[in-house]
Amino acid sequence: MAETFYLTTAIHYPNGKPHIGHAYETIAADVLARFHRQMGRQVRFQTGTDEHGLKMAQKARDLGITPRALADEMSGYFRDLFDKLDISYDRYIRTTEDDHYRASQALWQAMEANGDLYLDRYEGWYSVRDEAFYDESELVDGEGGEKLSPQGTPVEWTVEETWFFRLSKYAEPLLALYRDNPGFIRPESRRNEVVRFVEGGLRDLSVSRTSFDWGVPVPGSPGHVMYVWVDALTNYLTGLGYPDETGNMAKFWPADLHLIGKDIVRFHAVYWPAFLMSAGIALPKQVFGHGFLLNRGQKESKSLGNVTDPSELVDAYGVDVLRYFLLREFSFGQDGSYSAEAIVNRANSELANSFGNLAQRTLSQVFKNCEGYLPRINGHTPEDEALFAHVDRVIHAEMPAAYADLAFAQALEAWMGAVFACNAYIDAQAPWALKKTDPDRMQTVLATLYIVIAQLSQAVIPVMPGSMGKLLDAMGIAPELRSPEGIRSHWYSPLAESEYRLDKPEGLFPRLELPEAAGEGAE
Ligand code: ME8
């Protein structure tokens, strides 16, 4: 049976429309999902929306609509965006779905059966924006002397009767988990933060609310709804059919990767494994906290209102340009700042001028000088062999290792290096000049380029599925050859012998112009 790979993004709060951070995270997850599928793994990829909690309830109240109506409307925008971004999810989960109520209540009951839930009075600080409880010692002073959460969001004093989860009991088991599985939290800097936090000691966690009713009801405790993070985290199990332990649960759990942003690492690397330990469920293998995207150095957030609609970026630059840019420009674990200029420069220099031009020059020479028939190979020179060796190393060793490690920028840098090598080769070999002097050699040079272009296209399908699919279609390369193994096989000669004929090649990546409003924002 094929190896499985289960990966998830965070589920997004649909209290507003999606922003660039949502697009970034989901694109990265999609690239991984597509990469692992290409490697022959059976992948399950889940994303969706996190629809309960006080933040949703308050936003709906402000708008004068029900939280469900708000969730229905906004969740649709997320789903539409993900379709537009070519996200190949297997399940789009909404936490207001029936199966999610069942799963959350089952997890609750399992924690209760283990003696980890008790009723008490909560008094402390709560941030609605973060949907998080904070200790007094964690708070910072705002400019006006008011108290703020460590994320800089407002906090309010809350007094309620609530259920508590015995988180304190799990400090030692969690530290053992981090010690025994150094890869459990990545990158390293986030792991260190979490270890320090847990070493400082854990207090029991308030896990239900009585002051509002927009949530999953606590089983057997009328008036209590679950703290939104309890049900939110459970989504990763819901999507596999929990509490039914057979089927997809047996096949895909534990998750291979929870891909999330750096602000919610604590929930995934502390609370979530503690809940699972309590319920006797295996732990996910890895939590990766990626960096934040800034718009010209400024934080973008729904609550601050300086949000760029990612859907407009797709309209302006194209979906594959945006996918490529986001993964190429920033080192994945770190923060990054984007702008219209950065997108246009990257797209023009690397996609239009380097790769696009390489493909266009090669295919149009095949079209014109060989009447569209694939050129014949008449013995390779050491220069051809050196190019093959470079491209092989990049696409069979460097890129897969980098993708698997979530080092997307590194994978694409290696790819660009190979594209440069191809451009240097075409300039040095000058096939256009060989047409008259040595047509056999011209054929070999174009055939060599045809092969490496196909390989390089295959290697970036996870990042640019639409454009690379189009290019490989035009080149006559069958879908079953579009994997590292497939493209390694001897497909060229059979294709050339099949008398396959190229159509007039179309440019893949048009040169982009800066929008009129350049300098004033990326919108
Ligand atoms: O946190 N750059 O939802 P959310 C990059 N519902 N990533 C960003 C970002 C930015 N500027 N802003 C946010 C939640 N993110 C919870 C998650 S999971 C069981 C529940 C990331 O809509 C953020 O870190 O506020 C998170 O991973 C995701 O977008 C959704 O954020």
XYZ file of C-alpha atoms and ligand atoms in Angstrom:
554
model
C 0.000 0.000 0.000
C 1.228 3.501 -0.806
C 2.689 5.551 2.009
C 0.180 8.103 3.283
C 0.612 11.790 4.065
C -1.987 13.806 5.956
C -1.480 17.537 6.111
C -3.648 20.374 7.304
C -3.621 24.145 7.316
C -5.030 26.161 10.179
C -8.754 26.647 9.772
C -9.440 30.299 9.150
C -11.727 32.623 11.081
C -14.399 33.729 8.625
C -15.116 36.951 10.512
C -14.029 38.864 7.415
C -12.779 38.129 3.935
C -9.553 36.172 3.436
C -6.251 38.056 3.437
C -2.818 37.364 1.985
C -1.722 35.363 5.057
C -4.522 32.886 4.440
C -3.504 32.581 0.792
C 0.161 32.154 1.700
C -0.378 29.341 4.166
C -2.820 27.472 1.975
C -0.646 27.762 -1.138
C 2.344 26.395 0.771
C 0.253 23.472 1.990
C -1.023 22.863 -1.532
C 2.514 22.761 -2.930
C 3.397 20.129 -0.353
C 0.269 18.125 -1.069
C 1.028 18.137 -4.790
C 4.690 17.306 -4.187
C 3.873 14.298 -2.019
C 1.294 13.094 -4.549
C 3.944 13.310 -7.278
C 6.193 11.192 -5.082
C 3.521 8.503 -5.175
C 2.139 9.013 -1.672
C -1.527 8.834 -0.848
C -2.167 12.358 0.345
C -5.009 13.810 2.342
C -5.106 17.585 2.565
C -7.571 19.497 4.712
C -8.356 23.165 5.084
C -11.477 25.090 6.072
C -13.048 27.632 8.384
C -13.185 28.010 12.177
C -16.646 29.369 12.758
C -17.313 29.465 16.514
C -16.097 31.704 19.313
C -16.612 35.135 20.708
C -14.865 36.897 17.831
C -17.415 35.523 15.359
C -20.310 36.170 17.746
C -19.263 39.798 18.314
C -18.667 40.508 14.632
C -22.085 39.114 13.749
C -23.705 41.185 16.488
C -21.993 44.333 15.151
C -23.351 43.558 11.693
C -26.798 42.742 13.017
C -26.787 39.220 11.589
C -26.512 35.751 13.130
C -23.075 34.183 13.497
C -24.243 31.407 11.215
C -25.192 33.864 8.483
C -21.807 35.552 8.853
C -20.026 32.206 8.673
C -22.046 31.073 5.664
C -21.243 34.209 3.720
C -17.563 34.500 4.603
C -16.758 30.816 4.407
C -17.886 31.012 0.785
C -15.272 33.706 0.075
C -12.542 31.474 1.474
C -13.648 28.539 -0.574
C -13.890 30.642 -3.747
C -10.430 32.045 -3.128
C -8.954 28.581 -2.616
C -10.528 27.407 -5.848
C -9.085 30.418 -7.630
C -5.661 29.667 -6.122
C -5.830 26.076 -7.453
C -5.826 24.559 -3.978
C -6.235 20.783 -4.254
C -7.801 20.137 -0.854
C -9.525 16.820 -0.145
C -11.804 18.199 2.554
C -12.906 21.741 3.140
C -14.175 21.607 6.685
C -16.554 24.006 8.382
C -16.736 23.674 12.137
C -20.494 24.239 12.072
C -20.982 20.897 10.304
C -22.729 18.071 12.169
C -19.874 15.595 12.022
C -17.674 18.200 13.704
C -20.060 18.534 16.667
C -19.972 14.766 17.083
C -16.174 14.617 16.949
C -15.676 17.526 19.362
C -18.091 16.045 21.884
C -16.453 12.629 21.599
C -13.023 14.121 22.256
C -14.447 16.016 25.221
C -15.942 12.843 26.655
C -12.662 10.992 26.219
C -10.812 13.710 28.169
C -13.539 13.684 30.810
C -13.374 9.891 31.122
C -9.676 10.266 31.822
C -10.452 12.573 34.748
C -8.963 15.660 33.092
C -11.997 17.976 33.169
C -13.442 19.683 36.256
C -15.812 22.546 36.921
C -14.480 25.683 38.658
C -14.545 29.457 38.546
C -12.318 31.252 36.038
C -11.001 34.715 36.750
C -8.487 36.124 34.336
C -7.631 37.938 31.129
C -9.097 37.072 27.742
C -8.303 38.443 24.290
C -11.226 38.145 21.912
C -9.046 38.899 18.919
C -6.652 36.047 19.746
C -9.416 33.927 21.337
C -6.852 33.253 24.077
C -6.523 33.346 27.866
C -3.395 35.000 29.240
C -1.649 35.088 32.587
C -1.159 38.484 34.189
C 2.602 37.978 33.880
C 2.345 37.650 30.082
C 0.630 41.001 29.528
C 2.399 44.090 28.229
C 1.549 47.774 28.657
C -0.044 49.609 25.742
C 0.774 53.207 24.802
C -2.061 54.564 26.931
C -1.056 52.362 29.880
C -3.792 49.819 29.073
C -3.010 46.121 29.313
C -2.421 44.210 26.092
C -1.802 40.568 25.245
C 1.721 39.559 24.171
C 0.373 39.812 20.582
C -0.590 43.451 21.244
C -4.357 42.831 21.252
C -6.816 44.172 23.865
C -7.651 41.935 26.813
C -10.654 41.936 29.105
C -11.092 40.687 32.660
C -13.350 37.656 32.616
C -15.093 35.944 35.507
C -17.112 32.813 34.720
C -17.895 29.352 35.936
C -16.119 27.130 33.423
C -14.817 23.668 32.832
C -11.066 23.325 33.249
C -8.704 20.952 31.508
C -5.850 19.637 33.679
C -3.131 21.061 31.467
C -0.740 21.309 34.432
C -0.601 17.516 34.548
C 0.882 17.428 31.022
C 3.899 19.701 31.433
C 6.314 16.812 31.962
C 4.881 14.571 29.220
C 5.014 17.526 26.823
C 8.631 18.303 27.650
C 9.435 14.628 27.094
C 7.645 14.814 23.733
C 9.755 17.818 22.617
C 12.919 16.142 23.891
C 12.287 12.794 22.213
C 11.025 14.301 18.940
C 13.184 17.293 18.111
C 11.304 17.678 14.806
C 7.880 17.927 16.477
C 7.935 21.740 16.422
C 9.624 23.565 13.584
C 11.391 25.798 12.905
C 13.875 25.526 15.768
C 13.253 29.070 17.048
C 9.553 28.303 17.646
C 10.461 25.061 19.322
C 12.671 26.924 21.755
C 9.883 29.391 22.577
C 7.463 26.571 23.320
C 9.962 24.666 25.451
C 10.632 27.797 27.515
C 6.905 28.400 27.927
C 6.226 24.861 29.155
C 9.306 24.825 31.381
C 7.815 27.870 33.090
C 4.984 25.599 34.295
C 1.453 25.179 32.926
C -1.795 26.218 34.552
C -5.025 24.375 33.965
C -6.884 25.725 30.964
C -10.407 27.111 30.936
C -12.178 25.119 28.201
C -15.819 26.200 28.281
C -17.768 29.452 28.238
C -21.188 30.368 29.632
C -21.437 34.050 28.669
C -22.478 33.280 25.065
C -23.838 30.275 23.220
C -22.096 30.295 19.821
C -20.145 27.081 20.090
C -20.311 23.322 20.433
C -22.437 22.423 23.485
C -20.522 20.715 26.287
C -22.039 17.245 26.624
C -24.145 16.918 29.778
C -23.514 20.496 30.917
C -26.340 22.798 29.815
C -25.357 26.438 29.389
C -21.713 25.640 28.543
C -20.212 25.793 25.070
C -16.677 24.627 24.377
C -13.854 27.154 24.282
C -13.412 27.730 20.558
C -9.885 26.309 20.441
C -11.069 22.953 21.780
C -13.450 22.465 18.915
C -11.171 24.179 16.382
C -8.256 21.822 17.005
C -10.584 18.831 16.830
C -11.233 19.626 13.165
C -8.109 17.675 12.277
C -9.797 14.526 13.608
C -13.293 15.329 12.352
C -12.119 15.321 8.765
C -10.973 11.714 9.142
C -14.256 10.482 10.606
C -13.374 10.455 14.338
C -14.772 9.029 16.640
C -14.938 6.177 14.146
C -11.411 4.836 14.470
C -11.561 2.823 11.231
C -11.527 4.125 7.651
C -9.636 7.355 7.167
C -8.729 7.586 10.865
C -6.919 4.267 10.645
C -5.384 5.222 7.333
C -4.258 8.822 7.878
C -3.986 9.500 11.609
C -1.628 10.637 13.108
C -1.284 13.687 10.895
C 2.105 14.112 9.275
C 1.984 17.891 9.391
C -0.056 20.729 10.835
C 0.977 23.796 8.866
C 0.121 26.982 10.778
C 1.316 30.530 11.392
C 3.738 31.464 14.130
C 1.051 33.154 16.254
C -0.800 29.919 16.964
C 2.065 27.557 17.686
C 1.208 27.395 21.391
C -2.269 26.052 20.669
C -0.908 23.362 18.365
C 2.249 22.385 20.196
C 0.996 22.594 23.806
C -2.788 22.355 24.086
C -3.415 20.002 21.190
C -0.935 17.258 22.119
C -2.119 17.512 25.741
C -5.764 17.013 24.682
C -4.746 14.060 22.535
C -2.636 12.468 25.271
C -5.589 12.826 27.619
C -7.943 11.202 25.113
C -5.465 8.419 24.361
C -5.044 9.414 20.711
C -1.707 9.302 18.860
C 0.066 12.646 18.396
C 0.685 14.425 15.094
C 4.227 14.120 13.780
C 4.991 17.752 13.146
C 3.767 21.294 13.731
C 5.376 23.898 11.491
C 4.880 27.589 12.349
C 5.548 29.691 9.248
C 6.352 33.394 9.253
C 4.035 36.322 8.659
C 3.640 38.339 5.488
C 3.776 42.083 5.782
C 2.469 44.555 3.230
C 5.360 46.977 2.654
C 6.611 46.194 6.123
C 3.201 46.643 7.765
C 1.109 44.012 9.429
C -2.034 43.183 7.471
C -5.010 41.954 9.414
C -8.760 41.877 9.182
C -8.995 43.683 12.485
C -6.650 46.487 11.402
C -8.375 46.980 8.053
C -5.308 47.312 5.732
C -6.092 44.129 3.921
C -5.183 43.290 0.323
C -7.674 40.975 -1.315
C -5.595 38.029 -2.588
C -8.183 37.460 -5.266
C -7.261 40.844 -6.777
C -3.603 39.865 -6.762
C -4.547 36.804 -8.797
C -6.442 38.997 -11.254
C -3.525 41.409 -11.545
C -0.613 38.958 -11.818
C -2.008 35.475 -12.457
C -2.363 32.618 -10.046
C 0.911 30.855 -10.804
C 2.921 34.060 -10.609
C 1.479 34.705 -7.168
C 2.126 31.116 -6.005
C 5.690 31.255 -7.308
C 6.398 34.662 -5.849
C 5.135 33.817 -2.361
C 7.241 30.701 -2.066
C 10.319 31.996 -3.872
C 10.634 35.365 -2.197
C 10.549 34.429 1.487
C 12.305 31.919 3.634
C 9.344 29.887 4.838
C 9.832 30.016 8.599
C 10.522 33.750 8.600
C 8.491 36.916 8.116
C 8.583 38.648 4.757
C 7.457 41.916 3.252
C 5.810 42.074 -0.158
C 4.904 44.802 -2.611
C 3.677 45.131 -6.171
C 7.229 45.940 -7.336
C 8.632 42.824 -5.732
C 6.031 40.631 -7.437
C 6.524 42.252 -10.842
C 10.336 42.145 -10.635
C 10.449 38.523 -9.595
C 7.915 37.469 -12.210
C 9.624 39.367 -15.020
C 13.184 38.381 -14.265
C 12.648 34.726 -13.409
C 9.434 33.588 -15.024
C 9.155 35.757 -18.131
C 12.833 36.380 -18.948
C 14.557 33.270 -17.672
C 12.258 30.268 -17.785
C 9.572 31.573 -20.139
C 12.136 32.778 -22.604
C 14.071 29.514 -22.494
C 10.936 27.537 -23.299
C 9.796 29.997 -25.928
C 13.166 30.165 -27.703
C 13.521 26.403 -27.749
C 10.006 25.493 -28.775
C 9.803 28.144 -31.470
C 13.029 26.855 -33.013
C 11.603 23.349 -32.970
C 8.451 24.727 -34.534
C 10.240 26.740 -37.223
C 13.433 24.825 -37.925
C 12.120 21.287 -37.491
C 8.583 21.922 -38.737
C 7.278 21.102 -35.286
C 8.690 17.548 -35.278
C 10.800 16.638 -32.298
C 14.493 16.947 -33.171
C 16.632 13.796 -33.397
C 19.515 13.027 -31.101
C 22.753 12.454 -33.005
C 25.151 11.654 -30.143
C 25.686 13.853 -27.081
C 28.721 16.016 -26.354
C 30.226 16.549 -22.879
C 28.380 19.903 -22.756
C 25.046 18.110 -23.188
C 26.004 15.556 -20.563
C 27.015 18.284 -18.120
C 23.653 20.012 -18.547
C 21.780 16.730 -18.025
C 23.822 16.053 -14.900
C 23.093 19.503 -13.475
C 19.364 19.263 -14.141
C 19.181 15.702 -12.792
C 20.885 16.714 -9.587
C 18.503 19.618 -9.112
C 15.274 17.847 -9.875
C 15.995 14.420 -8.390
C 18.015 15.397 -5.329
C 18.036 19.065 -4.376
C 14.424 19.987 -5.089
C 12.711 16.940 -3.538
C 14.841 17.263 -0.411
C 14.017 20.964 -0.142
C 10.277 20.511 -0.769
C 10.069 17.717 1.794
C 11.793 20.009 4.275
C 9.415 22.935 3.522
C 12.408 24.888 2.222
C 10.437 26.198 -0.758
C 12.692 29.160 -1.498
C 15.677 26.828 -1.593
C 13.905 24.419 -3.952
C 13.088 27.276 -6.317
C 16.551 28.745 -6.070
C 18.032 25.429 -7.171
C 15.483 25.352 -9.981
C 16.454 28.856 -11.104
C 20.116 27.806 -11.052
C 19.290 25.011 -13.489
C 17.298 27.419 -15.674
C 20.339 29.705 -15.806
C 22.496 26.756 -16.816
C 20.079 26.005 -19.662
C 20.159 29.597 -20.836
C 23.951 29.606 -20.725
C 23.903 26.372 -22.739
C 21.581 27.709 -25.416
C 23.691 30.873 -25.752
C 26.926 28.868 -26.003
C 25.545 26.281 -28.414
C 23.659 28.863 -30.502
C 21.417 26.336 -32.277
C 20.073 29.074 -34.583
C 23.570 29.446 -36.036
C 23.916 25.668 -36.490
C 20.965 25.506 -38.804
C 23.150 26.072 -41.833
C 26.534 24.846 -40.593
C 25.628 21.645 -38.750
C 21.917 20.747 -38.822
C 22.516 17.403 -37.067
C 24.096 19.162 -34.128
C 21.275 21.722 -34.109
C 18.843 18.829 -33.770
C 20.772 17.387 -30.842
C 21.000 20.741 -29.064
C 17.265 21.357 -29.422
C 16.499 17.800 -28.306
C 18.716 18.261 -25.248
C 16.881 21.465 -24.396
C 13.498 19.846 -24.983
C 14.329 17.149 -22.466
C 15.637 19.454 -19.762
C 12.746 21.889 -20.195
C 10.304 19.035 -19.669
C 12.201 17.991 -16.561
C 12.294 21.505 -15.177
C 8.581 21.971 -15.860
C 7.734 18.751 -14.086
C 9.743 19.816 -11.060
C 7.695 22.973 -10.511
C 4.249 21.500 -11.149
C 3.564 21.624 -7.396
C 4.194 25.383 -7.417
C 2.694 26.313 -10.805
C 0.304 23.506 -11.703
C -1.700 25.441 -14.295
C 1.088 26.890 -16.429
C 3.305 23.837 -16.218
C 0.377 21.620 -17.138
C -0.225 23.805 -20.181
C 3.413 23.709 -21.215
C 3.711 19.948 -20.818
C 0.459 19.475 -22.740
C 1.898 21.548 -25.575
C 5.078 19.473 -25.460
C 3.092 16.255 -25.794
C 4.135 14.849 -22.439
C 1.470 12.558 -21.034
C 0.147 13.141 -17.492
C 1.570 9.813 -16.251
C 5.083 11.033 -17.109
C 4.715 14.140 -14.933
C 6.425 12.868 -11.829
C 10.097 12.646 -10.901
C 10.047 8.952 -11.797
C 8.048 9.422 -14.984
C 10.196 12.211 -16.362
C 13.314 10.167 -15.661
C 12.104 7.374 -17.946
C 12.935 7.235 -21.625
C 9.995 9.104 -23.020
C 11.842 11.300 -25.506
C 12.673 8.853 -28.273
C 9.221 7.237 -28.335
C 7.641 10.708 -28.455
C 9.973 11.784 -31.275
C 9.278 8.565 -33.162
C 5.528 9.004 -32.695
C 5.790 11.951 -35.108
C 4.298 14.202 -32.458
C 4.133 17.727 -33.821
C 4.293 20.958 -31.871
C 1.809 23.732 -32.421
C 3.090 27.271 -32.635
C 4.251 27.902 -29.045
C 2.495 30.512 -26.970
C 4.294 32.628 -24.376
C 3.747 31.300 -20.868
C 4.466 34.292 -18.683
C 3.760 37.678 -20.208
C 5.948 40.538 -19.001
C 4.092 42.356 -16.250
C 3.777 46.094 -15.835
C 3.568 47.809 -12.491
C 0.004 48.839 -11.696
C -0.818 52.560 -11.969
C -0.926 53.001 -8.223
C 2.608 51.656 -7.774
C 4.217 53.069 -4.693
C 0.932 53.311 -2.849
C 0.392 49.668 -1.972
C 0.070 46.271 -3.508
C -3.637 46.581 -4.133
O -5.778 31.658 13.913
N 0.939 36.064 7.239
O -7.396 31.775 12.272
P -6.899 33.049 11.438
C 0.983 34.732 7.255
N -8.899 30.061 13.501
N 0.082 33.963 7.891
C -0.901 34.573 8.549
C -1.023 35.985 8.588
C -0.033 36.737 7.882
N -0.048 38.051 7.825
N -2.101 36.295 9.323
C -2.646 35.117 9.738
C -6.819 31.289 13.411
N -1.923 34.087 9.278
C -7.579 30.113 14.006
C -6.808 28.842 13.706
S -6.519 26.173 13.761
C -7.209 24.895 14.578
C -7.443 27.575 14.233
C -2.168 32.656 9.502
O -7.926 33.204 10.376
C -2.350 32.315 10.957
O -1.101 32.196 11.585
O -6.629 34.189 12.341
C -3.082 31.009 10.866
O -2.196 29.933 10.692
C -3.954 31.191 9.631
O -3.404 32.296 8.910
C -5.411 31.466 9.966
O -5.505 32.597 10.808
